[in-house]
Amino acid sequence: MNVLKRHEAIMEQLLAHREVTVAELSERLQVTGKTIREDLAKLEERGLLVRVRGGAMLAQREQFGILPERGPVTRHLAEKAEIAAAALELIEPGDTIALDGGSTTLELARRLPNEPLTVVTNDVYIIGELAFKPEIRLVVPGGSRVRNMLAGPEAVRFVRGLNLRKAFLTATGVHETYGFSIYTGELVEFKRALIETAMHRYMLADRHKFGRIALRTFAALADVDQLIVDSGLDAETAARYAAAGARIVKAPGGSREASASGAEQGQESEGISE
């Protein structure tokens, strides 16, 4: 296993268990304790974890990857619903769109009317949501399942052969220098394919992701046409990220309470964190 794969595996274990030991990682990854300690030191330098005696723990209490091991996502539901409502306004009847995997795009899928529309997605939860809307033409790329996502070279090739009008994407971290990032390397090329294929690209990210860095950057701030955020993003942060190349669009905040209520009703099926 190469260094990058080991780092991804270490972060996956941390995201699932919050704290790991050198001995556990050494046994799981079949490398020496010395190698694991060197890996932990490199990840600590990037601010992804904090080394403790005999192991490591997450650097931030609410640090999560795009694919947590288990449990519904219940954080920031009002913000996600607010962003989804704003994104819905960008979709026109007859559009061909892509929905990247994530809880905000899942919220968007829930809001799609049962009307003629083509939706491409690799998220099994979104597939399940749209399966009950027969007027929507559902297109699923190939690939192997990585928890709630379909990933792999065949999925990437499939997407690159499509004519997508709009792509709605998610990220774990949004940073001025490191752009949009995730922890799971298997999804990087799929996200890149969506960005490079679609005519219009929209990133959906709540304000709590700003300033965070995950393991793998898949796009720069300027690679998307709009970065749609919730109304709670402060003006200073918005200005700073705009100066770094982001084209920020704030969702209207007038109906947040109603949106939050709707999101809470559907939270049991959430198994993702973006």
PDB file of C-alpha atoms in Angstrom, residues 139-234:
ATOM      1  CA  VAL A 139     -29.100   7.686 -15.084  1.00  0.00           C
ATOM      2  CA  VAL A 140     -26.648   5.702 -12.923  1.00  0.00           C
ATOM      3  CA  PRO A 141     -22.959   5.383 -13.884  1.00  0.00           C
ATOM      4  CA  GLY A 142     -21.193   2.072 -13.453  1.00  0.00           C
ATOM      5  CA  GLY A 143     -18.624   1.457 -10.772  1.00  0.00           C
ATOM      6  CA  SER A 144     -18.126  -0.341  -7.503  1.00  0.00           C
ATOM      7  CA  ARG A 145     -19.909   0.672  -4.328  1.00  0.00           C
ATOM      8  CA  VAL A 146     -17.857   2.603  -1.798  1.00  0.00           C
ATOM      9  CA  ARG A 147     -20.438   2.699   0.989  1.00  0.00           C
ATOM     10  CA  ASN A 148     -23.127   4.992  -0.399  1.00  0.00           C
ATOM     11  CA  MET A 149     -21.233   5.945  -3.588  1.00  0.00           C
ATOM     12  CA  LEU A 150     -20.477   4.284  -6.895  1.00  0.00           C
ATOM     13  CA  ALA A 151     -16.881   4.919  -7.934  1.00  0.00           C
ATOM     14  CA  GLY A 152     -14.230   3.634 -10.305  1.00  0.00           C
ATOM     15  CA  PRO A 153     -12.764   4.250 -13.782  1.00  0.00           C
ATOM     16  CA  GLU A 154     -15.888   2.976 -15.555  1.00  0.00           C
ATOM     17  CA  ALA A 155     -18.015   5.595 -13.776  1.00  0.00           C
ATOM     18  CA  VAL A 156     -15.550   8.313 -14.765  1.00  0.00           C
ATOM     19  CA  ARG A 157     -15.524   7.191 -18.407  1.00  0.00           C
ATOM     20  CA  PHE A 158     -19.323   7.094 -18.462  1.00  0.00           C
ATOM     21  CA  VAL A 159     -19.639  10.657 -17.158  1.00  0.00           C
ATOM     22  CA  ARG A 160     -17.059  12.000 -19.597  1.00  0.00           C
ATOM     23  CA  GLY A 161     -19.200  10.701 -22.456  1.00  0.00           C
ATOM     24  CA  LEU A 162     -22.277  12.657 -21.370  1.00  0.00           C
ATOM     25  CA  ASN A 163     -23.555  16.113 -22.254  1.00  0.00           C
ATOM     26  CA  LEU A 164     -24.378  17.501 -18.821  1.00  0.00           C
ATOM     27  CA  ARG A 165     -25.967  20.902 -18.552  1.00  0.00           C
ATOM     28  CA  LYS A 166     -25.567  21.424 -14.808  1.00  0.00           C
ATOM     29  CA  ALA A 167     -23.621  19.660 -12.062  1.00  0.00           C
ATOM     30  CA  PHE A 168     -24.265  20.132  -8.349  1.00  0.00           C
ATOM     31  CA  LEU A 169     -21.269  19.137  -6.264  1.00  0.00           C
ATOM     32  CA  THR A 170     -20.275  18.766  -2.618  1.00  0.00           C
ATOM     33  CA  ALA A 171     -17.035  18.875  -0.643  1.00  0.00           C
ATOM     34  CA  THR A 172     -15.807  18.133   2.864  1.00  0.00           C
ATOM     35  CA  GLY A 173     -13.591  21.201   3.083  1.00  0.00           C
ATOM     36  CA  VAL A 174     -13.628  24.662   1.479  1.00  0.00           C
ATOM     37  CA  HIS A 175     -10.362  26.556   1.840  1.00  0.00           C
ATOM     38  CA  GLU A 176      -8.841  29.724   0.368  1.00  0.00           C
ATOM     39  CA  THR A 177      -5.587  27.961  -0.572  1.00  0.00           C
ATOM     40  CA  TYR A 178      -6.506  24.279  -0.874  1.00  0.00           C
ATOM     41  CA  GLY A 179      -9.842  24.773  -2.632  1.00  0.00           C
ATOM     42  CA  PHE A 180     -12.429  21.990  -2.429  1.00  0.00           C
ATOM     43  CA  SER A 181     -11.290  18.789  -0.764  1.00  0.00           C
ATOM     44  CA  ILE A 182     -12.481  15.361   0.377  1.00  0.00           C
ATOM     45  CA  TYR A 183     -10.932  12.424   2.219  1.00  0.00           C
ATOM     46  CA  THR A 184     -11.809   9.578  -0.138  1.00  0.00           C
ATOM     47  CA  GLY A 185      -9.382   9.464  -3.058  1.00  0.00           C
ATOM     48  CA  GLU A 186     -11.569   7.032  -5.012  1.00  0.00           C
ATOM     49  CA  LEU A 187     -14.052   9.866  -5.622  1.00  0.00           C
ATOM     50  CA  VAL A 188     -11.622  12.521  -6.859  1.00  0.00           C
ATOM     51  CA  GLU A 189     -11.670  11.567 -10.545  1.00  0.00           C
ATOM     52  CA  PHE A 190     -15.454  11.262 -10.597  1.00  0.00           C
ATOM     53  CA  LYS A 191     -15.829  14.773  -9.215  1.00  0.00           C
ATOM     54  CA  ARG A 192     -13.259  16.058 -11.703  1.00  0.00           C
ATOM     55  CA  ALA A 193     -15.236  14.432 -14.524  1.00  0.00           C
ATOM     56  CA  LEU A 194     -18.413  16.221 -13.433  1.00  0.00           C
ATOM     57  CA  ILE A 195     -16.619  19.569 -13.299  1.00  0.00           C
ATOM     58  CA  GLU A 196     -14.934  19.134 -16.684  1.00  0.00           C
ATOM     59  CA  THR A 197     -18.028  17.781 -18.452  1.00  0.00           C
ATOM     60  CA  ALA A 198     -20.872  20.005 -17.249  1.00  0.00           C
ATOM     61  CA  MET A 199     -21.636  23.346 -18.881  1.00  0.00           C
ATOM     62  CA  HIS A 200     -22.433  24.901 -15.485  1.00  0.00           C
ATOM     63  CA  ARG A 201     -20.945  23.810 -12.130  1.00  0.00           C
ATOM     64  CA  TYR A 202     -22.380  24.632  -8.721  1.00  0.00           C
ATOM     65  CA  MET A 203     -20.750  23.792  -5.388  1.00  0.00           C
ATOM     66  CA  LEU A 204     -23.151  23.396  -2.451  1.00  0.00           C
ATOM     67  CA  ALA A 205     -21.434  24.021   0.892  1.00  0.00           C
ATOM     68  CA  ASP A 206     -22.633  25.350   4.226  1.00  0.00           C
ATOM     69  CA  ARG A 207     -20.568  27.891   6.125  1.00  0.00           C
ATOM     70  CA  HIS A 208     -19.262  25.304   8.612  1.00  0.00           C
ATOM     71  CA  LYS A 209     -17.055  23.800   5.890  1.00  0.00           C
ATOM     72  CA  PHE A 210     -15.181  27.042   5.259  1.00  0.00           C
ATOM     73  CA  GLY A 211     -11.589  26.994   6.466  1.00  0.00           C
ATOM     74  CA  ARG A 212     -11.495  23.198   6.615  1.00  0.00           C
ATOM     75  CA  ILE A 213      -9.044  21.007   4.698  1.00  0.00           C
ATOM     76  CA  ALA A 214      -9.546  17.326   3.877  1.00  0.00           C
ATOM     77  CA  LEU A 215      -6.890  14.973   2.503  1.00  0.00           C
ATOM     78  CA  ARG A 216      -7.432  15.329  -1.267  1.00  0.00           C
ATOM     79  CA  THR A 217      -8.118  18.526  -3.219  1.00  0.00           C
ATOM     80  CA  PHE A 218     -10.251  17.881  -6.297  1.00  0.00           C
ATOM     81  CA  ALA A 219     -10.918  21.442  -7.515  1.00  0.00           C
ATOM     82  CA  ALA A 220      -9.886  25.054  -7.072  1.00  0.00           C
ATOM     83  CA  LEU A 221     -12.370  27.676  -5.908  1.00  0.00           C
ATOM     84  CA  ALA A 222     -12.500  29.155  -9.399  1.00  0.00           C
ATOM     85  CA  ASP A 223     -13.354  25.790 -11.026  1.00  0.00           C
ATOM     86  CA  VAL A 224     -17.063  26.193 -10.284  1.00  0.00           C
ATOM     87  CA  ASP A 225     -19.445  28.844 -11.574  1.00  0.00           C
ATOM     88  CA  GLN A 226     -21.098  29.416  -8.214  1.00  0.00           C
ATOM     89  CA  LEU A 227     -20.391  28.470  -4.615  1.00  0.00           C
ATOM     90  CA  ILE A 228     -23.853  28.392  -3.055  1.00  0.00           C
ATOM     91  CA  VAL A 229     -23.756  28.921   0.712  1.00  0.00           C
ATOM     92  CA  ASP A 230     -26.296  29.423   3.473  1.00  0.00           C
ATOM     93  CA  SER A 231     -27.347  32.903   4.540  1.00  0.00           C
ATOM     94  CA  GLY A 232     -25.337  32.636   7.762  1.00  0.00           C
ATOM     95  CA  LEU A 233     -21.945  33.088   6.078  1.00  0.00           C
ATOM     96  CA  ASP A 234     -20.512  36.351   7.409  1.00  0.00           C
TER      97      ASP A 234
END
